[in-house]
CSV table of N, CA and C in Angstrom, one decimal:
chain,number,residue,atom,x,y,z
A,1,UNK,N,-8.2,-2.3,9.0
A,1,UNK,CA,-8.5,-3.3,8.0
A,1,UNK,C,-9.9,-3.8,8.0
A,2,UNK,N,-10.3,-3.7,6.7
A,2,UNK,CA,-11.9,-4.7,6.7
A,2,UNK,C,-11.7,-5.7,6.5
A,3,UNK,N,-11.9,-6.2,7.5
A,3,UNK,CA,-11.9,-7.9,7.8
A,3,UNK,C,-12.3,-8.5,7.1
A,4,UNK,N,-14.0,-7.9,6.4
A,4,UNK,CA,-14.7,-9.1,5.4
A,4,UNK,C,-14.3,-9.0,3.9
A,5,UNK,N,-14.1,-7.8,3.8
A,5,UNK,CA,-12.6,-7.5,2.4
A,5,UNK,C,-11.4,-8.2,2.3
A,6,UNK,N,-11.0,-8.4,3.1
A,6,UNK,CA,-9.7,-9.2,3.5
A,6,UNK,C,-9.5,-10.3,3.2
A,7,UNK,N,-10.9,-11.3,3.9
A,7,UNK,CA,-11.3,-12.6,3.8
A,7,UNK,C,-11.7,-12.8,2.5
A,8,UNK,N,-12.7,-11.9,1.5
A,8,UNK,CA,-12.7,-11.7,0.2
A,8,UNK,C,-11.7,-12.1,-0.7
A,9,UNK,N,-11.0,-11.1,-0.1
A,9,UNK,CA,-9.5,-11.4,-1.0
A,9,UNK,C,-8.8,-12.3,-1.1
A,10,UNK,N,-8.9,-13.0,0.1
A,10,UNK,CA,-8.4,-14.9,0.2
A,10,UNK,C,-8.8,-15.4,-0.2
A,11,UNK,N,-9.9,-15.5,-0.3
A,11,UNK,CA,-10.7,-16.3,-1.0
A,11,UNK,C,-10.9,-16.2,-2.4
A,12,UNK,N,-10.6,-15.4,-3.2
A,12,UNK,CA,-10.3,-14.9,-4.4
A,12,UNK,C,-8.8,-15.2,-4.8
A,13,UNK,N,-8.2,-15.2,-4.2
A,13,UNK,CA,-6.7,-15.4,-4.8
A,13,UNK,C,-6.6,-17.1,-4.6
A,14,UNK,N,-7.5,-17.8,-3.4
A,14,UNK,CA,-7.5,-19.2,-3.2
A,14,UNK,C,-7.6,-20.1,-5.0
A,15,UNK,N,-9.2,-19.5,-5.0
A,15,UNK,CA,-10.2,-19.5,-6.6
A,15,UNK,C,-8.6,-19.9,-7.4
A,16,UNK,N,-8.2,-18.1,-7.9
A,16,UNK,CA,-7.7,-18.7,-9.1
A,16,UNK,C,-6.0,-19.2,-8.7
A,17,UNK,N,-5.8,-19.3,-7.5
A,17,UNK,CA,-4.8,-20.2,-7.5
A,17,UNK,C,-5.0,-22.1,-8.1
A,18,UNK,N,-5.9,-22.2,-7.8
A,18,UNK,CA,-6.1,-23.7,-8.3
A,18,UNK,C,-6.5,-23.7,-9.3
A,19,UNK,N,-7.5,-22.6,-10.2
A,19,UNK,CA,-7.3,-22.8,-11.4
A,19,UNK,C,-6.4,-22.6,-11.9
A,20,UNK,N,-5.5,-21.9,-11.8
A,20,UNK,CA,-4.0,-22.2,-12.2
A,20,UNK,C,-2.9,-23.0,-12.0
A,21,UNK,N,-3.6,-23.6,-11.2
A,21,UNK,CA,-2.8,-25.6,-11.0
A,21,UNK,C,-3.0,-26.0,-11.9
A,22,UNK,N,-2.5,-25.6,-13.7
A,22,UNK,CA,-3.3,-26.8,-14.4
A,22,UNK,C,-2.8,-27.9,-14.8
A,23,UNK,N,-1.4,-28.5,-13.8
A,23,UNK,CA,-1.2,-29.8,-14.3
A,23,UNK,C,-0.9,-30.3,-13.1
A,24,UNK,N,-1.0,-31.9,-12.2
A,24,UNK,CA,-0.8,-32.0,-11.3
A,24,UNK,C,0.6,-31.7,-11.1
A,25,UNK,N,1.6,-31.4,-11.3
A,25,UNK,CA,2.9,-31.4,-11.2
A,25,UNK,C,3.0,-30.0,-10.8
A,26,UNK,N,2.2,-29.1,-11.0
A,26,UNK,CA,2.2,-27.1,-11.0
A,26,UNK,C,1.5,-27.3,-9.6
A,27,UNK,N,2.1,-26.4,-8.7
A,27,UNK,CA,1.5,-25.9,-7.6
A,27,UNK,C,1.4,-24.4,-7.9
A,28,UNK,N,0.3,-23.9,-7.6
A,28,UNK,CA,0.3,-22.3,-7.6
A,28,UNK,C,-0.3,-21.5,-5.9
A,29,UNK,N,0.4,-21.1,-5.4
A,29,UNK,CA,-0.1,-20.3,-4.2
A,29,UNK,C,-0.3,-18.7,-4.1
A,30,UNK,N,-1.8,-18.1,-3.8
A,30,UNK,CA,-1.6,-16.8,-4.0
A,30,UNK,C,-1.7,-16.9,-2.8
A,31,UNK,N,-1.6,-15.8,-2.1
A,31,UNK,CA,-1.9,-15.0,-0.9
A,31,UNK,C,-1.9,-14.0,-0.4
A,32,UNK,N,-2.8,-13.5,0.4
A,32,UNK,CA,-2.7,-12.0,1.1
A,32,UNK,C,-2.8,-12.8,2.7
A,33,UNK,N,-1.5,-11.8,3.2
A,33,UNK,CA,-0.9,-12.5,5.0
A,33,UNK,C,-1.1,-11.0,5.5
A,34,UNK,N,-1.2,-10.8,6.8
A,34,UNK,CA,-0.6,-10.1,7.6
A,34,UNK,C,0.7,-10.6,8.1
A,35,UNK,N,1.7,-9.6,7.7
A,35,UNK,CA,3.0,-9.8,8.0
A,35,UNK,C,3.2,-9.4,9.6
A,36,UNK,N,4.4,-9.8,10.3
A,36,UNK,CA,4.5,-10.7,11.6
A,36,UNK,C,4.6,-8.7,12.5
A,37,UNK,N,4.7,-8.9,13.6
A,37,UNK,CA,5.3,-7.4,14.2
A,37,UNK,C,6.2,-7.3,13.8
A,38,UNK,N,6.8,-6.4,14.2
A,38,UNK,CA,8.5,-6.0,14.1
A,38,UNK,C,8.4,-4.1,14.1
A,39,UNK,N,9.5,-4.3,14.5
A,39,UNK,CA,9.7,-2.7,14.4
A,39,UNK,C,9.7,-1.5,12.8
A,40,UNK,N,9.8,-2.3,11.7
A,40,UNK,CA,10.0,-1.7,10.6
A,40,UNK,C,9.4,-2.6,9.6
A,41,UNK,N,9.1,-2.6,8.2
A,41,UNK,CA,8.4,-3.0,7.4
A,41,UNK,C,9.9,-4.4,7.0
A,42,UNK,N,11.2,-4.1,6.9
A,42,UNK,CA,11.8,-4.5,6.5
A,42,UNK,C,12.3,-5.8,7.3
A,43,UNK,N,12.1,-5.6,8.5
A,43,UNK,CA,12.3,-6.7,9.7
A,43,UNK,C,10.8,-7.7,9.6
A,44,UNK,N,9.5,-7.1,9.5
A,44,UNK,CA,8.4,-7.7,9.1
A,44,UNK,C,8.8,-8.8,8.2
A,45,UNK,N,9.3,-8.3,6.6
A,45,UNK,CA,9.3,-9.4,6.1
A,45,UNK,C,10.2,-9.8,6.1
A,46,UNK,N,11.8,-9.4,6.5
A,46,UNK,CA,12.3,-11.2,7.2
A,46,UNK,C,11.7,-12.1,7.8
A,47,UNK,N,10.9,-11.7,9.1
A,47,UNK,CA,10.4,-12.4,10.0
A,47,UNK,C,9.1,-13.6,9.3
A,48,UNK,N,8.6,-12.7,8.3
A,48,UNK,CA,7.9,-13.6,7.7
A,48,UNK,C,8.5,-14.7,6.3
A,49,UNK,N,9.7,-14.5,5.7
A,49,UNK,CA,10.8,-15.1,5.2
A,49,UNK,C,11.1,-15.9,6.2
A,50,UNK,N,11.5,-15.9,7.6
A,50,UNK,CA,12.2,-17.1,8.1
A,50,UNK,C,11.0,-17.7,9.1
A,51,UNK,N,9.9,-17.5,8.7
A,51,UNK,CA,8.1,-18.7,9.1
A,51,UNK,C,8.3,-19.6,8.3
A,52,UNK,N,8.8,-19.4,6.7
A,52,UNK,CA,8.3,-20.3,5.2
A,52,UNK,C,9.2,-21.1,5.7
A,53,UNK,N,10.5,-21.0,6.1
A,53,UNK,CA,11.4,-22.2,6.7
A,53,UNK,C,10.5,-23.3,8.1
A,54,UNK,N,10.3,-22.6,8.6
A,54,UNK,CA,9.3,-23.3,9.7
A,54,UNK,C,8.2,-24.1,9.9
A,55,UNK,N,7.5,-23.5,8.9
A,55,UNK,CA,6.4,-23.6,8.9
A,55,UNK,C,6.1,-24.4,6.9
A,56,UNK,N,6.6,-24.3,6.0
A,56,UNK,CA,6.0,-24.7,4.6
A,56,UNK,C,7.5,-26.2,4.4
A,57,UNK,N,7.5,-26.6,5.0
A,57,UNK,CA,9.1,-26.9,4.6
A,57,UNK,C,8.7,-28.4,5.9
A,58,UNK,N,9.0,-29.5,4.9
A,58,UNK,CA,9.4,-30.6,6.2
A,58,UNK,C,10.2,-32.0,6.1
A,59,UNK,N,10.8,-31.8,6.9
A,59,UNK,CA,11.1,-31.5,8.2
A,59,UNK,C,11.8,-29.7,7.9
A,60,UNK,N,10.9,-29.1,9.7
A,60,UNK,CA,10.7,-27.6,9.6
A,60,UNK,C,12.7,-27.2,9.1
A,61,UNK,N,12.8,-26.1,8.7
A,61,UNK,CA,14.3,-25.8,8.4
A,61,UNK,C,14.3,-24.3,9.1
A,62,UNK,N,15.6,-23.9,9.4
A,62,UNK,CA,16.3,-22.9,9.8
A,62,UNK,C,16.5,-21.9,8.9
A,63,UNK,N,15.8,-21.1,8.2
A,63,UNK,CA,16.3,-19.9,7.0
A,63,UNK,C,15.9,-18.8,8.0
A,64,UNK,N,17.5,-18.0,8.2
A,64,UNK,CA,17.4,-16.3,9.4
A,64,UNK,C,17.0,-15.6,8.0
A,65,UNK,N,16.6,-14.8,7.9
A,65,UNK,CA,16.0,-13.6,7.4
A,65,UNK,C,17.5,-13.5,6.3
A,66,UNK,N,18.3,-13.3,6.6
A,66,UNK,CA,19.5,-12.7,5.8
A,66,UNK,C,19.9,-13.8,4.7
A,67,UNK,N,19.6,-15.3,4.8
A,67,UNK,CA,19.7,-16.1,3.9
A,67,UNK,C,19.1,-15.8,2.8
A,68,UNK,N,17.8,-14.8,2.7
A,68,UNK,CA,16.3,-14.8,2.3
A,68,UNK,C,17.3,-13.5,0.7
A,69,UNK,N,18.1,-12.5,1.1
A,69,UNK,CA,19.1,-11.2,0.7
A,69,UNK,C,18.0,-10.7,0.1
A,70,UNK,N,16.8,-10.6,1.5
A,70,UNK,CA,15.8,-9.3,0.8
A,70,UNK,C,16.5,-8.2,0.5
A,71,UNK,N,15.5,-7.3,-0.3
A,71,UNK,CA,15.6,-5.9,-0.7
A,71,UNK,C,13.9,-5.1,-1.0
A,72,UNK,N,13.9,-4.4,-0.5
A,72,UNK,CA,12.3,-3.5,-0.6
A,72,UNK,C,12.5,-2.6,-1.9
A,73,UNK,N,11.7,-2.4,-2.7
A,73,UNK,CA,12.0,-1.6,-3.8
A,73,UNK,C,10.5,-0.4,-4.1
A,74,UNK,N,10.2,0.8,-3.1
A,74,UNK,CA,8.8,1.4,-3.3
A,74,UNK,C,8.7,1.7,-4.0
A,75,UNK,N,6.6,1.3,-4.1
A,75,UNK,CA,6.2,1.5,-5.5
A,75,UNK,C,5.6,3.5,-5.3
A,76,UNK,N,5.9,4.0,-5.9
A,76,UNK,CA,5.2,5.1,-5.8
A,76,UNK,C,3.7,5.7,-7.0
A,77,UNK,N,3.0,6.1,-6.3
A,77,UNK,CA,1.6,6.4,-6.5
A,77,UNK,C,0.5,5.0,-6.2
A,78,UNK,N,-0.7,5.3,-6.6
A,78,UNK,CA,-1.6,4.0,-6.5
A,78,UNK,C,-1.5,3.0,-7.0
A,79,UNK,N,-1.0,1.7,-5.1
A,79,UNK,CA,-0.5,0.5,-6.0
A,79,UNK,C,-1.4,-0.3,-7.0
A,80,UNK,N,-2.7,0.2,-7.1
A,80,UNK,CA,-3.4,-0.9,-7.9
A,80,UNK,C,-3.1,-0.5,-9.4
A,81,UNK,N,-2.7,0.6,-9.7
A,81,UNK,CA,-1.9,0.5,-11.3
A,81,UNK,C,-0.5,-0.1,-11.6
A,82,UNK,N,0.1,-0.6,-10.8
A,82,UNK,CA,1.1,-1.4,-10.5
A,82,UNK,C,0.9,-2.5,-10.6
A,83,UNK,N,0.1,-3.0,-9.8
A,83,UNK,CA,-0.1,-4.3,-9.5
A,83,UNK,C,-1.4,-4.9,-10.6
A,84,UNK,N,-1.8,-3.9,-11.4
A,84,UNK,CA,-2.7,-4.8,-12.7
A,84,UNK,C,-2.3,-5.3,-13.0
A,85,UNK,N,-1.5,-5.1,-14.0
A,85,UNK,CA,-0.3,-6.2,-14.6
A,85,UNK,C,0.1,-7.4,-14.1
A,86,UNK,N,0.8,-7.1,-13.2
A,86,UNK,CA,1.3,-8.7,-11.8
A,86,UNK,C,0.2,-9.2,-11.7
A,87,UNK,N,-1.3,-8.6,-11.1
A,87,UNK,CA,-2.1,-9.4,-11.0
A,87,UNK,C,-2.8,-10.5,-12.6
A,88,UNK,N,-3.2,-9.7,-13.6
A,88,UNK,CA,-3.3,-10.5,-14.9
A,88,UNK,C,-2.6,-11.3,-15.2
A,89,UNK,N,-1.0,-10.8,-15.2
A,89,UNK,CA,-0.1,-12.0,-15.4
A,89,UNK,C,-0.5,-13.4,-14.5
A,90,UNK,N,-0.5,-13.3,-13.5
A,90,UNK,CA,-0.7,-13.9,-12.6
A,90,UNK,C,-2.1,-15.1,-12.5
A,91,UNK,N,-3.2,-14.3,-12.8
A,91,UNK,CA,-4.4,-14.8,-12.1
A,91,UNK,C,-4.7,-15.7,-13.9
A,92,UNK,N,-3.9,-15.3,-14.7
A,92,UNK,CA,-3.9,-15.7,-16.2
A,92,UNK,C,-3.1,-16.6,-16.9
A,93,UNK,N,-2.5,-17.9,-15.7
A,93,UNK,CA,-0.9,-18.0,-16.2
A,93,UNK,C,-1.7,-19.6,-17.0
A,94,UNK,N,-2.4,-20.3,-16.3
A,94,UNK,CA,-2.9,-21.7,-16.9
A,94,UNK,C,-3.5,-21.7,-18.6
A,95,UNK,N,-3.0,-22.7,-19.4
A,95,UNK,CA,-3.3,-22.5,-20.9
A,95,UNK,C,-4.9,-22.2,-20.8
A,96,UNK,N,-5.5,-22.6,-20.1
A,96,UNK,CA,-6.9,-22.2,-19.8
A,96,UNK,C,-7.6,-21.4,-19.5
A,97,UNK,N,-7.0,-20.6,-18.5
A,97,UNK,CA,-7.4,-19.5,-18.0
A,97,UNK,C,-7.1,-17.9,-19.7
A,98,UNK,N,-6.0,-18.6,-19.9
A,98,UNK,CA,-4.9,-17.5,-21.1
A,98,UNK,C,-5.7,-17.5,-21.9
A,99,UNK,N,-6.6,-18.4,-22.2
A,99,UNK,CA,-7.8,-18.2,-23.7
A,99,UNK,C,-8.9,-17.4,-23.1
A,100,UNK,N,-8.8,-16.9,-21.6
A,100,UNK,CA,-10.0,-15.8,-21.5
A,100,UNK,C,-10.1,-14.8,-22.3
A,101,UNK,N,-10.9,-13.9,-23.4
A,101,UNK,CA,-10.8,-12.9,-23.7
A,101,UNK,C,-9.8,-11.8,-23.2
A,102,UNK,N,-9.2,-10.8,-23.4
A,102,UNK,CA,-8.3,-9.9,-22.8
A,102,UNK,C,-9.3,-8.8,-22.6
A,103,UNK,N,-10.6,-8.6,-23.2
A,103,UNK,CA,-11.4,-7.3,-22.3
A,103,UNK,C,-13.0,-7.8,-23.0
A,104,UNK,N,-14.1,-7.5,-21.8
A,104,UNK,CA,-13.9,-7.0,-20.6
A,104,UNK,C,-13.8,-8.3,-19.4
A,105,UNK,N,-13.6,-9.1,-19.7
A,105,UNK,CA,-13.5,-10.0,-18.6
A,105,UNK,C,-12.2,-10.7,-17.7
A,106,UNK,N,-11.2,-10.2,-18.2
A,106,UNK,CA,-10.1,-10.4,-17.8
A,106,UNK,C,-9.9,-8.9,-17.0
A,107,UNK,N,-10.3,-7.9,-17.7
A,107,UNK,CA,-10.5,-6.5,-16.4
A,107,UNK,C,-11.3,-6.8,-15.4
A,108,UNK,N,-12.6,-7.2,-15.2
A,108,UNK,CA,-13.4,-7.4,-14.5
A,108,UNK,C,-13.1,-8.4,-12.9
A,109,UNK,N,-12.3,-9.1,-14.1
A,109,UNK,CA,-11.4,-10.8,-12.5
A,109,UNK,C,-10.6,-9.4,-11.6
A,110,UNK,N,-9.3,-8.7,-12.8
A,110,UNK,CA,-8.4,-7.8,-12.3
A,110,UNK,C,-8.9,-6.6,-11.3
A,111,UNK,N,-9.7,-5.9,-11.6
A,111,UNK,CA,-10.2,-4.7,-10.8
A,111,UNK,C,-11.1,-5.0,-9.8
A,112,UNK,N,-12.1,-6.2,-9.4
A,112,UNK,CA,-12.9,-6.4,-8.8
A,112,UNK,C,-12.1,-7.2,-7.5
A,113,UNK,N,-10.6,-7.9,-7.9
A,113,UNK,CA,-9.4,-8.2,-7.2
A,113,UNK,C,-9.2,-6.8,-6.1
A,114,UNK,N,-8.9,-6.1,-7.3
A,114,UNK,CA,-7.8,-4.9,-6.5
A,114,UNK,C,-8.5,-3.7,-5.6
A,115,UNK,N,-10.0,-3.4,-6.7
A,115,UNK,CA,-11.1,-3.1,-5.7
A,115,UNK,C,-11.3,-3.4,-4.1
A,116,UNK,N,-11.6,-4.6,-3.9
A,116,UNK,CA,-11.3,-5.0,-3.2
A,116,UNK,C,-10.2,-5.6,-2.2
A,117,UNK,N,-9.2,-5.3,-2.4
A,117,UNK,CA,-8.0,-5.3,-1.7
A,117,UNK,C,-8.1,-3.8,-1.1
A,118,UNK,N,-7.7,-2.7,-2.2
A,118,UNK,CA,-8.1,-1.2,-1.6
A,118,UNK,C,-9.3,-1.3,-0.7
A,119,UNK,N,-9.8,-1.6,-0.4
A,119,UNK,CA,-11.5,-1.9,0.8
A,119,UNK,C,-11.0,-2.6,1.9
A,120,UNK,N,-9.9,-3.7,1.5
A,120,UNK,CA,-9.6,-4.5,2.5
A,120,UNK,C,-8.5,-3.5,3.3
A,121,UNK,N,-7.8,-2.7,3.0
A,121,UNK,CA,-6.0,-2.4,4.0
A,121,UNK,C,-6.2,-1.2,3.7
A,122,UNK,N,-6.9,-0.5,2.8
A,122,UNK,CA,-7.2,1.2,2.7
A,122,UNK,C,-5.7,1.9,2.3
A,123,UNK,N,-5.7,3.1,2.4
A,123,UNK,CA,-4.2,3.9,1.9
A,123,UNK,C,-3.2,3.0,2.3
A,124,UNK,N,-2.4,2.8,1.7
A,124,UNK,CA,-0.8,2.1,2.2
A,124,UNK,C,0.0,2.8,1.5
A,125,UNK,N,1.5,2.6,1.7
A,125,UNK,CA,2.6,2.7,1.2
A,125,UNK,C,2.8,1.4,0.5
A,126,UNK,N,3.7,1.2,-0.5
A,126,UNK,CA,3.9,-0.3,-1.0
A,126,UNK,C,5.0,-0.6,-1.9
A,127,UNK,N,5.8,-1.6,-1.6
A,127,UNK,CA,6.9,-2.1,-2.0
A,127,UNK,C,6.8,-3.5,-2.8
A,128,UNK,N,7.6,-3.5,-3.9
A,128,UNK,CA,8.0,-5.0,-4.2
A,128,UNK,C,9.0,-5.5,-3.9
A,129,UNK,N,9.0,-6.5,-3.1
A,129,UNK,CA,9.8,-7.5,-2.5
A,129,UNK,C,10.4,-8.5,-3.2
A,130,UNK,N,12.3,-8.0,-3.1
A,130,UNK,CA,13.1,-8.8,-4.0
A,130,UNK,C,13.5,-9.7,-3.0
A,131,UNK,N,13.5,-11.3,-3.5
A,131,UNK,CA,14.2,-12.4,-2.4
A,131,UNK,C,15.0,-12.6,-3.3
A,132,UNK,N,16.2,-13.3,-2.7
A,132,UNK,CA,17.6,-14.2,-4.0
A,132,UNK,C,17.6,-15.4,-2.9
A,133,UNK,N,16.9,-16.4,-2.7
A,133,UNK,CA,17.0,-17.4,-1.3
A,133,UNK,C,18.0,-18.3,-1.8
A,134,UNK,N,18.3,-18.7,-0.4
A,134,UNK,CA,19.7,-20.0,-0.9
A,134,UNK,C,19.1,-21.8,-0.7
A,135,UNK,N,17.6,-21.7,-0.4
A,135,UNK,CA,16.7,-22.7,-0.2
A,135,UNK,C,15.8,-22.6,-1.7
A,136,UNK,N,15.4,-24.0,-2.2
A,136,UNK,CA,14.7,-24.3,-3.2
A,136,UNK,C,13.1,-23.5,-2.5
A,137,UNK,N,12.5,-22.3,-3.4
A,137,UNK,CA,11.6,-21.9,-2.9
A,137,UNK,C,10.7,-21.7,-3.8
A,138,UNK,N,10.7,-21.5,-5.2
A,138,UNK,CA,9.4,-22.3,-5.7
A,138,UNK,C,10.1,-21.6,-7.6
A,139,UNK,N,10.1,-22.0,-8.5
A,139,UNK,CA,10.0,-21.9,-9.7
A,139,UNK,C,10.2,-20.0,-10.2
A,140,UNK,N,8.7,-19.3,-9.9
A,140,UNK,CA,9.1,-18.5,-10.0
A,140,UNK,C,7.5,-17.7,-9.1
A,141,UNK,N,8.2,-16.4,-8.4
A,141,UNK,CA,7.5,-15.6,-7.3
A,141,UNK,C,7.4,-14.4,-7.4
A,142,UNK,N,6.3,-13.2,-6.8
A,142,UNK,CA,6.1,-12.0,-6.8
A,142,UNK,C,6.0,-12.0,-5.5
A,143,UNK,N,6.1,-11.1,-4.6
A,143,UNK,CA,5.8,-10.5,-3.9
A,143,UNK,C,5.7,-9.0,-3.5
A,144,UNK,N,4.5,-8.8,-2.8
A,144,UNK,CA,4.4,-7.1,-2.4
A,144,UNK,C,4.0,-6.6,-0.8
A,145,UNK,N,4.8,-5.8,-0.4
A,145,UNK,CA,4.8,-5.3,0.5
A,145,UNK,C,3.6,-4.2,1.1
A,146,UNK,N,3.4,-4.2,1.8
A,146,UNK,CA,2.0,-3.1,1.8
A,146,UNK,C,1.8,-2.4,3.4
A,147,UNK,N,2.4,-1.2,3.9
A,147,UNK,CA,2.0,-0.3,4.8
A,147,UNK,C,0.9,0.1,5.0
A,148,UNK,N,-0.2,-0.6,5.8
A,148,UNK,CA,-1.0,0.5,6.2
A,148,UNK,C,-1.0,1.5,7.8
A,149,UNK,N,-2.4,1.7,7.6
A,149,UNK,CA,-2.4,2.3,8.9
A,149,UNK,C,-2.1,1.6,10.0
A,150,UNK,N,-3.2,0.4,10.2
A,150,UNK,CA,-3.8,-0.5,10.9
A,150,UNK,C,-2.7,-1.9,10.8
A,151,UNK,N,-1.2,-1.8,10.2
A,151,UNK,CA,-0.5,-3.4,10.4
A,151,UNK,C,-0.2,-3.1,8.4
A,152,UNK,N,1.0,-4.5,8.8
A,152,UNK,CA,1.7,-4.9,7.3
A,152,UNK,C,1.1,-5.9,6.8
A,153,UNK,N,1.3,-5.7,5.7
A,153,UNK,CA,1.0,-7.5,4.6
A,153,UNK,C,1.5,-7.5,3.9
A,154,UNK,N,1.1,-8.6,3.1
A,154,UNK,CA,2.1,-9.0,2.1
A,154,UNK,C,1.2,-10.0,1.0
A,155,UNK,N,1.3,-9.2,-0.3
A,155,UNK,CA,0.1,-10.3,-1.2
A,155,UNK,C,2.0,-11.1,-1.9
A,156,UNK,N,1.5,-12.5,-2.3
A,156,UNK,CA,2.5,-13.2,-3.2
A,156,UNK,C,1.5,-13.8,-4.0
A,157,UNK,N,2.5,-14.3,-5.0
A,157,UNK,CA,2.6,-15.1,-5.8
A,157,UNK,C,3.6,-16.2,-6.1
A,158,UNK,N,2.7,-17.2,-6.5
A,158,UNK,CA,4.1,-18.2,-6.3
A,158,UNK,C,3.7,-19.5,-7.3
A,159,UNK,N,4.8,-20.3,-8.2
A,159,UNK,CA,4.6,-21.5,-8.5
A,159,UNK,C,5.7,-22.3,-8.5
A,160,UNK,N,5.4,-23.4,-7.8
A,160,UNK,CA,6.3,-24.6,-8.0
A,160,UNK,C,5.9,-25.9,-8.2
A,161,UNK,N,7.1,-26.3,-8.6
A,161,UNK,CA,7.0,-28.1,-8.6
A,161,UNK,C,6.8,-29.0,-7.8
């Protein structure tokens, strides 16, 4: 992993997370995590499914992984033509941000994103991550799964009330 790609990347998904808070009532969270150890990619993100109870939630709650009724679904070929889409949807959702032109400056936020992500975790394998939670967990969510060489992650998306 390149570490200063990585941190890029946070820092980038931080940005247009808040511009996409556009009402005080909208929470929007992006993220890129390193998901927890575990023996398999699929135990990873339980393990990181039953932190959000622990750790985002208070007083902390109890959600095991199986409450969460993940499912992995791989993406096959290069995830960054996958994830253009999810990403624009995404980085695009505030009535404000939506009146950006659609080219070339809405490619530019998008590619310069994903550019950078590929710099940050290099070749992976990559999955999207189905949750059906039985805990109030935010309006509506993406997540993606991501094998590399070097450790797991996990970019989301998320907004709630």
């Amino acid at each position: 992993m390149n570490t200063d790609r990585f941190a890029d990347c946070r820092g980038r998904l931080d940005l247009l997370a808040d511009l996409n808070a556009e009402r005080t009532d909208v929470f929007a969270a992006y993220d890129l995590e390193r998901l927890p150890a575990a023996a398999d990619l699929e135990e990873a993100v339980g393990r990181h499914f039953e932190l959000v109870g622990k750790t985002r939630y208070d007083p902390p709650r109890d959600y095991p992984a199986a409450t969460w009724h993940i499912t992995l679904e791989e993406i096959s070929g290069p995830f960054e033509h996958t994830l253009h889409r999810m990403c624009e949807r995404w980085f695009f959702r505030s009535e404000v941000l939506a009146a950006v032109p659609l080219s070339p400056h809405r490619e530019n936020v998008v590619n310069g994103f994903l550019a950078g992500l590929v710099a940050a975790i290099g070749n992976c394998r990559t999955w999207r991550v189905h949750i059906a939670p039985q805990c109030w967990y935010g309006i509506e969510w993406d997540h993606v799964a991501f094998e590399a060489v070097d450790g797991r992650y996990m970019l989301s998306f998320m907004r709630s009330d």
